[in-house]
Structure formats: structure tokens, C-alpha cells
Short mmCIF file of C-alpha atoms in Angstrom, two decimals:
data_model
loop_
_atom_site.label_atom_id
_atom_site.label_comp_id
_atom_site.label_asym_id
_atom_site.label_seq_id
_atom_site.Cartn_x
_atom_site.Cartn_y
_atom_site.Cartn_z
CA UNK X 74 -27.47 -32.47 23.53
CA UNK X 75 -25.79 -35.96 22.75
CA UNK X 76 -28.83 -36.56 20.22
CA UNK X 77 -28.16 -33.76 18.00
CA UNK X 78 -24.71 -34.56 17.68
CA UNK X 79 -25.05 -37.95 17.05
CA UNK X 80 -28.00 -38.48 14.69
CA UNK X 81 -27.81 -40.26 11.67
CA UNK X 82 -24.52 -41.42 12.22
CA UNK X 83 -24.28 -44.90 13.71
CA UNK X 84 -28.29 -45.75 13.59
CA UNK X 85 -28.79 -47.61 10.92
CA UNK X 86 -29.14 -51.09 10.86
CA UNK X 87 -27.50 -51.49 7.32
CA UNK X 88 -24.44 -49.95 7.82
CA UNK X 89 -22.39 -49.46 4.89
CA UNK X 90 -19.15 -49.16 7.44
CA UNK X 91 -17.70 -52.20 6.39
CA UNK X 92 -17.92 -52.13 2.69
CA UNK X 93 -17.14 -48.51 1.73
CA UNK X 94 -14.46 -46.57 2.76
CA UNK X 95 -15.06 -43.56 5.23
CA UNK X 96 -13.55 -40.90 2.84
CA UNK X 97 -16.18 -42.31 0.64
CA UNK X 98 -19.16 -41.73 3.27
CA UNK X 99 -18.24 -37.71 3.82
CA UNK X 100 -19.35 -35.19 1.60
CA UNK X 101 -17.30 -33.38 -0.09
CA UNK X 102 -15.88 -29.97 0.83
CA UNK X 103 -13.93 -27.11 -0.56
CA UNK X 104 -12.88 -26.59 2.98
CA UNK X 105 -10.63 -23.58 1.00
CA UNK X 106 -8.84 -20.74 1.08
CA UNK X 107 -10.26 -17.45 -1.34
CA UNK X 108 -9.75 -13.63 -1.91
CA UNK X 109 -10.42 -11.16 -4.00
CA UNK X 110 -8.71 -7.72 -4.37
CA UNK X 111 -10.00 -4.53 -6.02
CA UNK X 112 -7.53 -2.35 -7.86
CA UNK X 113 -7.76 0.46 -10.03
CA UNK X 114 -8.98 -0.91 -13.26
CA UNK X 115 -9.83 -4.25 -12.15
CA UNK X 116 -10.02 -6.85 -9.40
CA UNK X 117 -7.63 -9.55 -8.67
CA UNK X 118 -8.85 -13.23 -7.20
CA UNK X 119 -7.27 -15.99 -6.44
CA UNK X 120 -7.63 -19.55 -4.38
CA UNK X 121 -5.86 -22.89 -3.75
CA UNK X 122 -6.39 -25.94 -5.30
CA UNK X 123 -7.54 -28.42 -2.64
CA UNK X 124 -10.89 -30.61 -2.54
CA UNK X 125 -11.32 -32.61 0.18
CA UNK X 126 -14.03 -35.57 1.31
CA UNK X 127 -12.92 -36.09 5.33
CA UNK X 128 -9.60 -36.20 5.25
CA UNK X 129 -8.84 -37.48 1.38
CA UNK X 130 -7.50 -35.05 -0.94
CA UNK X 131 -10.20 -35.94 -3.63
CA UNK X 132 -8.72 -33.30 -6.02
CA UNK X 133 -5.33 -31.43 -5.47
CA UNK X 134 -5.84 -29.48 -9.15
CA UNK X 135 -9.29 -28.24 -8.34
CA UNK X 136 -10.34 -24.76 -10.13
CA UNK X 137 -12.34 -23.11 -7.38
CA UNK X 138 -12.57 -19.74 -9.80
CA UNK X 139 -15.37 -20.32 -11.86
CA UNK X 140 -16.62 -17.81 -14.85
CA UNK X 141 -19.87 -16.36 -14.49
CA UNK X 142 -19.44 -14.06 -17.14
CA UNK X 143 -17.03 -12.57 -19.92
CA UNK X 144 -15.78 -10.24 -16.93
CA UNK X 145 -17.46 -11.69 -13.75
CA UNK X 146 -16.00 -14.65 -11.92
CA UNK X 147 -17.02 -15.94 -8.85
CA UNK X 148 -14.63 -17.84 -6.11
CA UNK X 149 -16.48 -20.81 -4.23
CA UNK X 150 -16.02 -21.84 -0.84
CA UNK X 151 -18.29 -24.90 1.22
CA UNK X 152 -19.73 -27.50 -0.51
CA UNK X 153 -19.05 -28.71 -3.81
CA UNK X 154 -21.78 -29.54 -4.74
CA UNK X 155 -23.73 -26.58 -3.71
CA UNK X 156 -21.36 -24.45 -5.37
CA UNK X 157 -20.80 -25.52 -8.49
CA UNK X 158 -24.92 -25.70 -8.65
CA UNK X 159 -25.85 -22.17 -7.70
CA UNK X 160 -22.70 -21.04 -9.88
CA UNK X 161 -24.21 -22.96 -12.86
CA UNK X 162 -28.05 -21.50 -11.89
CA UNK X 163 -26.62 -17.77 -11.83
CA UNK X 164 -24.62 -18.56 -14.97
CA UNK X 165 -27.79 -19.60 -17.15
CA UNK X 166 -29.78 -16.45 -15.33
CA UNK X 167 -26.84 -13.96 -16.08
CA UNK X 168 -26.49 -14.91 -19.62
CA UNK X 169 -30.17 -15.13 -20.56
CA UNK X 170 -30.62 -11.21 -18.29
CA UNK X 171 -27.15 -9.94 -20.55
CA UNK X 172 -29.26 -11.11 -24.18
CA UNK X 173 -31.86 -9.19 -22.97
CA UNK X 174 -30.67 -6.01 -21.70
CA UNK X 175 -27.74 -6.44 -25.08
CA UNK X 176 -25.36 -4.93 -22.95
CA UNK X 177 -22.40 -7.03 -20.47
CA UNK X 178 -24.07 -7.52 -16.83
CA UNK X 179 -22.79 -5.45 -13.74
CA UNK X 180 -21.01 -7.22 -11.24
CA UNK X 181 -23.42 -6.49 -8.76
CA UNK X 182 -26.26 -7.94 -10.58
CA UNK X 183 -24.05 -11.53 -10.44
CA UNK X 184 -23.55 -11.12 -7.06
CA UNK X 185 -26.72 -10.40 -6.14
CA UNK X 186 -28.47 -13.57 -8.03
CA UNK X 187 -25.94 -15.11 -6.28
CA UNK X 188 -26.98 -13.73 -2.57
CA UNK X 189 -30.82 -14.23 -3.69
CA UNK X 190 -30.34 -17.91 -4.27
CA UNK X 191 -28.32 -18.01 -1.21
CA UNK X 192 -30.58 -16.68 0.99
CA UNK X 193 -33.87 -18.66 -0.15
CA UNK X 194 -32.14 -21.93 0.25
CA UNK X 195 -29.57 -20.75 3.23
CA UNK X 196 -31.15 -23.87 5.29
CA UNK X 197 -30.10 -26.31 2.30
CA UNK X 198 -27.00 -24.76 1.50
CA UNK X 199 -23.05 -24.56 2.25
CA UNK X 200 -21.84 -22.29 0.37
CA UNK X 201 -19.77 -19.46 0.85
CA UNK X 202 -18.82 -17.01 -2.75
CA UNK X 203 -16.79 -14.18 -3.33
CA UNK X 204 -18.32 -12.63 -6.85
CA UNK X 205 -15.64 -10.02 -8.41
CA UNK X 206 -15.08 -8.63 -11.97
CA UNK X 207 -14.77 -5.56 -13.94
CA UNK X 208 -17.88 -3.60 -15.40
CA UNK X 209 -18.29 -0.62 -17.44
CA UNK X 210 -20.42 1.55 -14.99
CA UNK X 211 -17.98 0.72 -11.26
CA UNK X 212 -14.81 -0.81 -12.76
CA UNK X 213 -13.32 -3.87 -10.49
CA UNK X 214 -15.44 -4.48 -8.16
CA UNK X 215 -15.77 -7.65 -4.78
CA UNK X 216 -19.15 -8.26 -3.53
CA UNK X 217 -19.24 -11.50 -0.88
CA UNK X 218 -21.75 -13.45 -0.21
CA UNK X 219 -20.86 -15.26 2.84
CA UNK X 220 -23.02 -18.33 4.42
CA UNK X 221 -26.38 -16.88 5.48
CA UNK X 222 -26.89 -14.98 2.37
CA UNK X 223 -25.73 -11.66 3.05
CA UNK X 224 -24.53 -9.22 0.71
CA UNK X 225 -21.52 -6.40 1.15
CA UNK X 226 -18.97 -4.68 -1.42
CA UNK X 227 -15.94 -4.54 -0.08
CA UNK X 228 -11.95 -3.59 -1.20
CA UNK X 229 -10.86 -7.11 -0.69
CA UNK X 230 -12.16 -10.10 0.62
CA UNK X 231 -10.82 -13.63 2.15
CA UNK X 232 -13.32 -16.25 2.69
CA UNK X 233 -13.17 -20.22 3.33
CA UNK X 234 -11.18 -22.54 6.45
CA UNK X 235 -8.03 -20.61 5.72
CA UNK X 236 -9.17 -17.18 5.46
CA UNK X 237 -9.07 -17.23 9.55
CA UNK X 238 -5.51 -17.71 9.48
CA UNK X 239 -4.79 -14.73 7.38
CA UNK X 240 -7.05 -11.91 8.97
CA UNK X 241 -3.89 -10.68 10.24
CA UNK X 242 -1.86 -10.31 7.22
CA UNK X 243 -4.52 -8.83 5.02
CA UNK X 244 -5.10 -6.57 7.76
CA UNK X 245 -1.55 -4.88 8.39
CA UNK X 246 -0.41 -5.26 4.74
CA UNK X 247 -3.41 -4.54 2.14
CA UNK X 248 -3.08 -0.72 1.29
CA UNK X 249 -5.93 0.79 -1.00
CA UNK X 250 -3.92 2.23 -4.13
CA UNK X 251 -2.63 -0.90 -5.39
CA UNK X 252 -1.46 -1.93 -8.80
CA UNK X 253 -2.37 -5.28 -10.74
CA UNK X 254 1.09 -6.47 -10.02
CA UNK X 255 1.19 -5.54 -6.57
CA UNK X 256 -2.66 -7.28 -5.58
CA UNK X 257 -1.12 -10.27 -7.71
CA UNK X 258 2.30 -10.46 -5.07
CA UNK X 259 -0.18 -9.69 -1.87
CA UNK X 260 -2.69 -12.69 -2.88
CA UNK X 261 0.08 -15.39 -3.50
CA UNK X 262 1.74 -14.52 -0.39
CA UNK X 263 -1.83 -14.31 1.57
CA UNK X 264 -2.20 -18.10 0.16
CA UNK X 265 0.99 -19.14 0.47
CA UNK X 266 0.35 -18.18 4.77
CA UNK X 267 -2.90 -19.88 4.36
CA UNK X 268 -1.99 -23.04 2.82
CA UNK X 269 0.70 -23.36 5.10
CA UNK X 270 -1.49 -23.41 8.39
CA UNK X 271 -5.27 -24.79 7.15
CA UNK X 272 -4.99 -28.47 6.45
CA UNK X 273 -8.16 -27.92 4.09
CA UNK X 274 -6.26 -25.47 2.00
CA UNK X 275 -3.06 -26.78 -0.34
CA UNK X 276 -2.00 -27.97 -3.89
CA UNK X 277 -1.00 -25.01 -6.41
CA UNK X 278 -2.49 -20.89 -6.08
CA UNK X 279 -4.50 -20.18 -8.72
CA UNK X 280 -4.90 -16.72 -9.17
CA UNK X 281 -6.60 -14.06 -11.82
CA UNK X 282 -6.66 -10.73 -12.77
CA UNK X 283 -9.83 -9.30 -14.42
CA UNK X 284 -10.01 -6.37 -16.29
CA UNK X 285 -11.18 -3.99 -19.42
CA UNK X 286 -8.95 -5.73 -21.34
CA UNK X 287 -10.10 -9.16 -20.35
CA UNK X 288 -8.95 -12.49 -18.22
CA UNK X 289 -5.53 -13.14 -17.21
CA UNK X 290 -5.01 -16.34 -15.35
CA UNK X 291 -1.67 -17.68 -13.41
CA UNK X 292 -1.00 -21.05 -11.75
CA UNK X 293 1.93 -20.94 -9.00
CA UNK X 294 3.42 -24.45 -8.13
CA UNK X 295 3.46 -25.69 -4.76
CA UNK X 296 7.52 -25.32 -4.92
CA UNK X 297 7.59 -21.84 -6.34
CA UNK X 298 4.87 -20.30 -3.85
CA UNK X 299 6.99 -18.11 -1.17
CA UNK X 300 8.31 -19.58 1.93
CA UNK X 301 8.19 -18.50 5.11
CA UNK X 302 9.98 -20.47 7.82
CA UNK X 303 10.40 -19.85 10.92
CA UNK X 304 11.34 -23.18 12.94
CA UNK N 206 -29.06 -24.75 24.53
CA UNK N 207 -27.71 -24.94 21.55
CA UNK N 208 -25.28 -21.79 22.77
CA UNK N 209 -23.35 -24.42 24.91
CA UNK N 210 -21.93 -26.30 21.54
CA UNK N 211 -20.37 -22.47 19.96
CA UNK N 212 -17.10 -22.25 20.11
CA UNK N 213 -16.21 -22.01 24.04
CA UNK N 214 -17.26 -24.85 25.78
CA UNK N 215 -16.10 -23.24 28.59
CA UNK N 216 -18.36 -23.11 31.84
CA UNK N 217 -18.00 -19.95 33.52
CA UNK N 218 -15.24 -16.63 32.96
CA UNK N 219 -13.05 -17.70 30.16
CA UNK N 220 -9.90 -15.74 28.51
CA UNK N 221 -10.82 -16.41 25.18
CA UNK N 222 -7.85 -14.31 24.25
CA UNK N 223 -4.93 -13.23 22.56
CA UNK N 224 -1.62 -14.28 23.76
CA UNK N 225 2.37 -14.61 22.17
CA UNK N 226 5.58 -14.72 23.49
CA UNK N 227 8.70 -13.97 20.68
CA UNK N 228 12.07 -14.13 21.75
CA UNK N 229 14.51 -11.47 20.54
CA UNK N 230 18.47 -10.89 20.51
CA UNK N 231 18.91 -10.63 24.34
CA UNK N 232 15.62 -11.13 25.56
CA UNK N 233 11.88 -11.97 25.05
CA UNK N 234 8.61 -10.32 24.93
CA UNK N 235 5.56 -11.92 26.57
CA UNK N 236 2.35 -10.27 25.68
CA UNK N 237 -1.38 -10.78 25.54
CA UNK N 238 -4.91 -8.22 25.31
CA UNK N 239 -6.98 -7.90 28.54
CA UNK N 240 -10.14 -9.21 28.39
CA UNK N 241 -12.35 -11.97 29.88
CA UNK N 242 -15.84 -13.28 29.03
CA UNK N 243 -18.35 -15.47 29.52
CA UNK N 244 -19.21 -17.67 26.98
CA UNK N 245 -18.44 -14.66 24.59
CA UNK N 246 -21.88 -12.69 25.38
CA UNK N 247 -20.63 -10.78 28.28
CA UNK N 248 -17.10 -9.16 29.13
CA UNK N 249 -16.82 -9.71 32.86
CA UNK N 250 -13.25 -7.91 32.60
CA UNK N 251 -11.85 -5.25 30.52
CA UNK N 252 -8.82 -4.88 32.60
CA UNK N 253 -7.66 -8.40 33.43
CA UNK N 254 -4.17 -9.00 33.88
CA UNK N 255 -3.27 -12.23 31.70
CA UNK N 256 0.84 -12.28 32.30
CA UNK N 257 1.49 -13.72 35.63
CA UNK N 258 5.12 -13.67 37.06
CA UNK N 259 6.30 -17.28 38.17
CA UNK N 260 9.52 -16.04 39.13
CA UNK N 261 12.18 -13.29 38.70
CA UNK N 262 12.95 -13.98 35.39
CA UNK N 263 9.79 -16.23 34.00
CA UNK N 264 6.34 -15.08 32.82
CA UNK N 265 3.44 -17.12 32.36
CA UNK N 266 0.59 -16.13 30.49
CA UNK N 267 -3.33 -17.67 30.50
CA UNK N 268 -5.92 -19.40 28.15
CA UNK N 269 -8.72 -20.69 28.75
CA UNK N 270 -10.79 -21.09 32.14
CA UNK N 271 -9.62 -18.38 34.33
CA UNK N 272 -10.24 -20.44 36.81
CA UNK N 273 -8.76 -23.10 36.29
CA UNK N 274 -5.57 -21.33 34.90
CA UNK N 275 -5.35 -19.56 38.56
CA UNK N 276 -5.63 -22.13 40.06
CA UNK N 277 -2.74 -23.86 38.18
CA UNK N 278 -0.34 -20.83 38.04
CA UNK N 279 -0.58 -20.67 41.74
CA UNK N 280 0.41 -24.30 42.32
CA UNK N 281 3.16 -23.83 39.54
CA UNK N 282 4.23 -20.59 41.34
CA UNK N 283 4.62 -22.25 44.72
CA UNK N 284 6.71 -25.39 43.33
CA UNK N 285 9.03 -23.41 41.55
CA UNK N 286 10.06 -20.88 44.45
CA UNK N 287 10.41 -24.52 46.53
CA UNK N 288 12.79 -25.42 43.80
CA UNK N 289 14.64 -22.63 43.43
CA UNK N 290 15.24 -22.45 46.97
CA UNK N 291 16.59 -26.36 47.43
CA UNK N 292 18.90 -25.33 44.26
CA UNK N 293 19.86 -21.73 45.65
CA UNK N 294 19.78 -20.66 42.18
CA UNK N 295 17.43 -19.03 39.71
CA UNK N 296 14.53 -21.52 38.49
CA UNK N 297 15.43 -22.61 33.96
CA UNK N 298 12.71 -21.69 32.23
CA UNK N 299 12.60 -24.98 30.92
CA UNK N 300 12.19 -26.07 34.81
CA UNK N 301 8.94 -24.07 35.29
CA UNK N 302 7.28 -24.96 31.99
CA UNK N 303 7.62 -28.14 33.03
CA UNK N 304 5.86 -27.75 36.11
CA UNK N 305 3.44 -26.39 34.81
CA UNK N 306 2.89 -29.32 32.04
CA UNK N 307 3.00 -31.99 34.70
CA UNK N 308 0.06 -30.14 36.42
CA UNK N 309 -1.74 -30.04 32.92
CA UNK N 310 -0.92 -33.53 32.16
CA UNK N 311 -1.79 -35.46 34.97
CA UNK N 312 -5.22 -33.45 35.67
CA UNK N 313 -6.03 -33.16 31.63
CA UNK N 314 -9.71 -34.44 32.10
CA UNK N 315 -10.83 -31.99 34.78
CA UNK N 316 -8.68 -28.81 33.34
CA UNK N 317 -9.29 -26.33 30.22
CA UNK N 318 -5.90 -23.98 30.47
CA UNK N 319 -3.35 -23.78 28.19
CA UNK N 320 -0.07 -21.78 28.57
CA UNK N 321 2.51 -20.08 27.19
CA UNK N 322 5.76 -19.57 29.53
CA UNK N 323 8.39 -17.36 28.83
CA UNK N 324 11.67 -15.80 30.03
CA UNK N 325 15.65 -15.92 30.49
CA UNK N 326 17.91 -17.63 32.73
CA UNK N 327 21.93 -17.82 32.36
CA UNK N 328 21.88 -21.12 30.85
CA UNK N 329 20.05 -20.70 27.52
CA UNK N 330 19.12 -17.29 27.48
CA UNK N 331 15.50 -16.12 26.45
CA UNK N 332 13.03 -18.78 25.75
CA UNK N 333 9.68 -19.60 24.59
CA UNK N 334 8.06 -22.92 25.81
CA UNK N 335 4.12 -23.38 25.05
CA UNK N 336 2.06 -25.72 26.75
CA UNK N 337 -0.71 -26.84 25.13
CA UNK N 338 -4.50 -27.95 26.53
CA UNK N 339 -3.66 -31.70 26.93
CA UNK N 340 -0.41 -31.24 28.65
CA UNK N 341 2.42 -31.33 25.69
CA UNK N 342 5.74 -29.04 25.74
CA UNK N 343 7.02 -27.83 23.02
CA UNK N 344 10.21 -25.01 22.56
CA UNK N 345 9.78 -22.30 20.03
CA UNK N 346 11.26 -19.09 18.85
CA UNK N 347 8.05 -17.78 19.21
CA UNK N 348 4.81 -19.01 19.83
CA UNK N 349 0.84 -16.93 19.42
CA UNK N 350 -1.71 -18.88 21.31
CA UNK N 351 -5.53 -18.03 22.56
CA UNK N 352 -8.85 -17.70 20.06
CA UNK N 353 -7.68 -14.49 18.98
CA UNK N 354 -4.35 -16.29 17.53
CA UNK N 355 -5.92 -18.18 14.50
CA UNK N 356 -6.16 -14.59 12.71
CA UNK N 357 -2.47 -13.77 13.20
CA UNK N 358 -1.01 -17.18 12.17
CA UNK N 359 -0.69 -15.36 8.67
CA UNK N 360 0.46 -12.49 10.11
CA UNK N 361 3.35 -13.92 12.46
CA UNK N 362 4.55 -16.28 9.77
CA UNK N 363 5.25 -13.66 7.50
CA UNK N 364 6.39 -10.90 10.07
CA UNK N 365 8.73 -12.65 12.44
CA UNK N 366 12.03 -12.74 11.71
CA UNK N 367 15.15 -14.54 14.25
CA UNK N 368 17.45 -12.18 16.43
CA UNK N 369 15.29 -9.03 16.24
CA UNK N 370 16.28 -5.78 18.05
CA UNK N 371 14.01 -5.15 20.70
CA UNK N 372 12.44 -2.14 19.13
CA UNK N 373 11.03 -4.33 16.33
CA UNK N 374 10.00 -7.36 18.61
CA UNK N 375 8.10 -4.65 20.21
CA UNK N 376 6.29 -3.22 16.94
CA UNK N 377 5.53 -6.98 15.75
CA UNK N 378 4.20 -7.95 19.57
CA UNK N 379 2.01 -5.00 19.23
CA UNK N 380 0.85 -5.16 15.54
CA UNK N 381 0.27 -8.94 16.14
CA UNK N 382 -1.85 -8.20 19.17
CA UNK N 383 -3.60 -5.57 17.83
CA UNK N 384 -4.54 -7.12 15.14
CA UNK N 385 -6.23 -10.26 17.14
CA UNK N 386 -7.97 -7.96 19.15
CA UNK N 387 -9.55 -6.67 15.88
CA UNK N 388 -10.70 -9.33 14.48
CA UNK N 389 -11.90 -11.92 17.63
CA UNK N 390 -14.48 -10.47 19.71
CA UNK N 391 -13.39 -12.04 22.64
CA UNK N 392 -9.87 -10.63 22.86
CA UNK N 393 -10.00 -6.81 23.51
CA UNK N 394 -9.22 -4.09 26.31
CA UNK N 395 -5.36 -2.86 26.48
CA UNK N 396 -2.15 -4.55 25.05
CA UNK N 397 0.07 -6.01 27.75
CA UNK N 398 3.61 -6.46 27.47
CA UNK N 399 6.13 -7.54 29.44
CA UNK N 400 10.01 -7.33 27.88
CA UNK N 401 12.29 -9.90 30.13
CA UNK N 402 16.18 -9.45 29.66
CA UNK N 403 19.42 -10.22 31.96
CA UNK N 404 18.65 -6.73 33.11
CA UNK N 405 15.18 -7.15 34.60
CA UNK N 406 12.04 -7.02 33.68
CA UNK N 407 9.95 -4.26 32.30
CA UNK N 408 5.99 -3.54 31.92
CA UNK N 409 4.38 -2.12 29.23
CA UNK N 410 0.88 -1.33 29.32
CA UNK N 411 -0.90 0.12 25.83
CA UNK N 412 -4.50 1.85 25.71
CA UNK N 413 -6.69 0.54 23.12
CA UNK N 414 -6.86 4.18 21.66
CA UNK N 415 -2.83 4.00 21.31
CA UNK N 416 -2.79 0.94 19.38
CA UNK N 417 -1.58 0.64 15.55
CA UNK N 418 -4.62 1.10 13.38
CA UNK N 419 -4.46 -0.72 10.23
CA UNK N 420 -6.23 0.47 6.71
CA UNK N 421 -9.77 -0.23 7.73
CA UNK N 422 -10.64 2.25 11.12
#
């Protein structure tokens, strides 16, 4: 069992140890915190800011909602470098399938390129995507694709490292109903817990709302996200 | 093989669980779910009872190898009534969490337990003291522990509030557990509770069929 573990770590002869930092040798993670919220008339998503290699903070601004679409976005969790290159793959593939049909792509035609391409490569891959937006035929819609490559709507959605720590809350206090404001307050306070507990998860809560209308995006700073203290 | 390097690495029956202890004006509440496992695939109790009393006033409650958290608790149990005896007065709280840290501390390589130990006594009132896997103390208003916990951090950060009433400690104990026992598979069965004041001590047992059910079931 000690060989699996330990393979590939300290075997090679030419050890780059000594003359590269170890941040330098790990890969680098959106160990993360993302959700997504369906409301009448649109979906609300939202994630924090923190990219990590080991334990360096390799970007505390990061963007980890990424436009697939006019009306579809998708929020990545794993690898950044996975991420960022099935997001870019499903991008190209949405765009070329909306020319064609001449009509804006359904949400769950996004999120299903996106599960397709997760599942062929799920050996390859880390990558873990919430795909939400607004379309004509559904309205706001959350489909996630976690690791694996499976596929499921559902009302709202937490994924990434912090996501474990906030089962709880979304539980007890997500009621279906909801207006845009309200999803907006429940997902900053939802990543406010998060960021608070998961040492992958921190920096600023980015957070938008998607609907008919179009894109609405909000930033809330590390010092106006809501406290709670209880030491 | 591979099975071995999940999540519990622990050999044998295991309370990968749900526990908490939350003090309140004029007491505490010590509560956890009821189940034990092995190695996740197989509940080997539906029914177990996690809160063990140490003493009149102090509750202990288990995670981690059942065995070797019996086999602690019993130890702990025996030194404090020896103590409280040579002092002719009621055990601090403070006294038997610290019992049962030096037993975690100075056998840390053979032992998987962790422990959360909670209850009054005249000097400080109602207290929370968690002891965690490698031995450390630490004093908290409140304090969730167990696998189940990680899915309530959220939850009890945002929920818990100083000086409750004992009616609301109650609902947030509950909702917490309930909660935990949603979410982790290994934490399940019936919600225990145990409320300790200056008064006494009183035992609260809560079906799985009576528990708060949130938006989803």
C-alpha cells in the first residue's frame, strides 16, 4: 500500500528539490468553494476567489465564473488547468452548435457537453462544474456535473473543498420561492461560512445573477462579507 | 485494498458520527446520532448509545474507534470517581477533560478516539471542553465534532448564538444533528440528547421519523 502512495515522489535521481520551490512543484488547484441557486426568472451563482498551488495563494482575485454563453455560465471547481480547458472546448462547441441552430443554446445542452467531455476523460481529469443560466424554453436553470461525469438538475447546488462545510446551512435555510435578492443574501452568507472554515476557499465572493434581461455581476470584499463569530 | 485508504482508517466498529455539545444560559446540551459502522459498508449498530456519564454532572461523548473510546471512558470514569472521593466534592469539568486528555496524550500512537466532554459544576457553571485525536484541550462555547460535523460547520457558525434559552439550544442541537445525519452516511439512527443543569440531568431520546425535515424530503 506504501507504493501507491509514494510513487513518483522522491524517486528520481534528478531531483529538482533543491532548486525550485515546493509551491512551485504542486499543481495547481481551485481547491474552492461554488453554488448556484435557481429562482424564478433566473439562477444566481457565485464562488470565492482563491487559487492555490500546495499551500501558496497563487491568485487571491481569481474569477472561477466563467461565460459559456450570452446566458450560460459555468462555475469551476478542481484543477485549473482542466477547467479552464474543457470550459474553453464547450465554449468553441456551444457557439459553433448556437450559429447553427440560429437560436441561443439551452442550458442543458452546455451542461451536457460539459458532462460528455467529463465523462470520456474522467481518468485524466479533476474537475468538478456547476453549469447554470437562463434559457427561453426552462428559465434559470443548475445542472452539476460533479467529478465522475455525472449529470443532475437540481434547485441549488454547492460544489468544491468548502461546499462540505456548508451542507448544513444550505440545507435548513434554502427555501424554493426565492427572489433574486434573496438567492443573492443566501449565497454570500453560504460563502462567507465557507471561506471562513476551508483553508482552500478565501479572497473576495464573487457572485452573479443571470437572467432574461442579461448578466449582473457583484464583487463583495473580504471586509464587507458577513461575520459570524462565535469565540 | 484500496478500501483501507477511504476515509476511515479505522480497523474494526467505528462511530464515524455526529457529535456537539453547546452550552446555554444555565446549562449545556450534549448530543450526538446513534450509529456505528464498520469501515462505512456495514452499520453494526443503529441504537448505540454515544453520551457516556463520567460523573453526576459531566457527559462524555465518543469518536472514533469504539473500542478504543470504551476503553478510555472507562479508565477516565474510574479516575475521576477516585478523585472526587479524595476531594469529597463534585469532580470540575475541567478536572475530567483533563483526564481524559492525559489518557489521549500519552497513548496517542496506539489510540484513534477523540472526545467531547461536557457539563456543570459550581465553580464555572456549564462548560464545553473538546479533546481532540492527538491529545489537545481546548474550552469552547460550543463545540460539533465526528465525520458528520464537517457539514454543519456552516450551519453552527451561523445558528449559534451566546446565552440561549434552553428551548432554542434544544431546536439548534436538534437541527444541527439532524442535519449531519442527512448528509454523512455514517451518522444516522435516533438523536440523543442529554440537557445538564444545577438541577440534574435529563435524557432526551428523538426517533429518526420525529426529526426536523428540511426542504428536500
Amino acid at each position: 500500500m506504501a507504493a501507491y502512495m509514494s510513487a513518483g515522489r522522491s524517486e528520481n535521481a534528478f531531483s529538482t528539490h533543491d532548486f525550485v520551490p515546493e509551491w512551485a512543484q504542486e499543481e495547481v488547484s481551485t481547491g474552492t468553494t461554488i453554488m448556484a441557486v435557481e429562482f424564478d426568472g433566473g439562477v444566481v451563482i457565485g464562488a470565492d476567489s482563491r487559487t492555490t498551488t500546495g499551500a501558496y495563494i497563487a491568485n487571491r482575485v481569481t474569477d472561477k465564473l466563467t461565460p459559456i454563453h450570452d446566458h450560460i455560465f459555468c462555475c469551476r471547481s478542481g484543477s485549473a488547468a482542466d477547467t479552464q480547458a474543457v470550459a474553453d472546448a464547450v465554449t468553441y462547441q456551444l457557439g459553433f452548435h448556437s450559429i447553427e441552430l440560429d437560436e441561443p443554446p439551452l442550458v442543458q445542452t452546455a451542461a451536457n457537453l460539459f458532462q460528455q467531455m467529463c465523462y470520456r476523460y474522467r481518468e485524466e481529469l479533476m474537475a468538478g462544474i456547476i453549469v447554470a443560466g437562463w434559457d427561453k424554453r426552462r428559465g434559470g436553470q443548475v445542472y452539476t456535473v460533479p467529478m465522475g461525469g455525472m449529470i443532475v438538475r437540481q434547485p441549488m447546488s454547492v460544489g468544491g473543498s468548502g461546499s462540505s462545510y456548508i451542507y448544513g446551512f444550505m440545507d435548513s435555510n434554502y427555501k424554493p420561492g426565492m427572489t433574486k435578492e434573496e438567492c443573492l443574501h443566501f449565497c454570500t452568507q453560504a460563502l462567507a461560512l465557507a471561506m471562513e472554515r476551508d483553508g482552500s476557499s478565501g479572497g473576495v465572493a464573487r457572485l452573479a445573477a443571470i437572467t432574461e434581461e442579461g448578466l449582473e455581476r457583484r464583487v463583495v470584499l473580504g471586509h464587507q462579507l458577513p461575520k459570524f463569530s462565535n469565540t | 485494498m484500496e478500501r483501507h485508504l477511504m476515509d476511515s482508517q479505522i480497523k474494526g466498529v467505528s462511530t464515524g458520527t455526529t457529535i456537539l455539545a453547546v452550552t446555554f444560559n444555565g446549562g449545556v446540551i450534549i448530543g450526538s446520532d446513534s450509529r456505528a459502522s464498520i469501515g462505512g459498508y456495514y452499520v453494526s449498530s443503529k441504537t448505540i448509545n454515544k453520551l457516556i456519564q463520567v460523573h453526576d454532572r459531566i457527559f462524555c461523548c465518543i469518536a472514533g474507534s469504539l473500542a478504543d473510546a470504551q476503553a478510555v471512558t472507562k479508565a477516565a470514569k474510574f479516575q475521576i470517581s477516585f478523585h472526587s472521593i479524595q476531594m469529597e466534592s463534585p469532580p470540575l469539568v475541567k478536572a475530567a477533560a483533563s483526564v481524559l486528555k492525559e489518557l489521549c496524550y500519552n497513548n496517542k500512537e496506539e489510540l484513534q478516539a477523540g472526545f467531547i466532554t461536557a457539563g456543570w459544576d459550581r465553580k464555572k457553571g456549564p462548560q464545553v471542553y473538546t479533546v481532540a485525536l492527538g491529545g489537545m484541550l481546548l474550552s469552547q462555547p460550543f463545540t460539533i465534532g465526528g465525520s458528520g460535523s464537517t457539514y454543519i460547520y456552516g450551519y453552527a457558525d451561523a445558528k449559534y448564538k451566546p446565552d440561549m434559552s434552553k428551548e432554542e439550544c434544544l431546536q439548534f442541537a436538534t437541527n444541527a444533528l439532524a442535519l449531519a445525519m442527512g448528509r454523512d452516511n455514517v451518522s444516522g439512527g435516533v438523536a440523543h440528547l442529554v440537557v445538564i443543569t444545577e438541577e440534574g440531568v435529563e435524557h432526551i431520546v428523538i426517533p429518526g421519523d420525529k426529526l426536523p425535515k428540511f426542504h428536500d424530503e
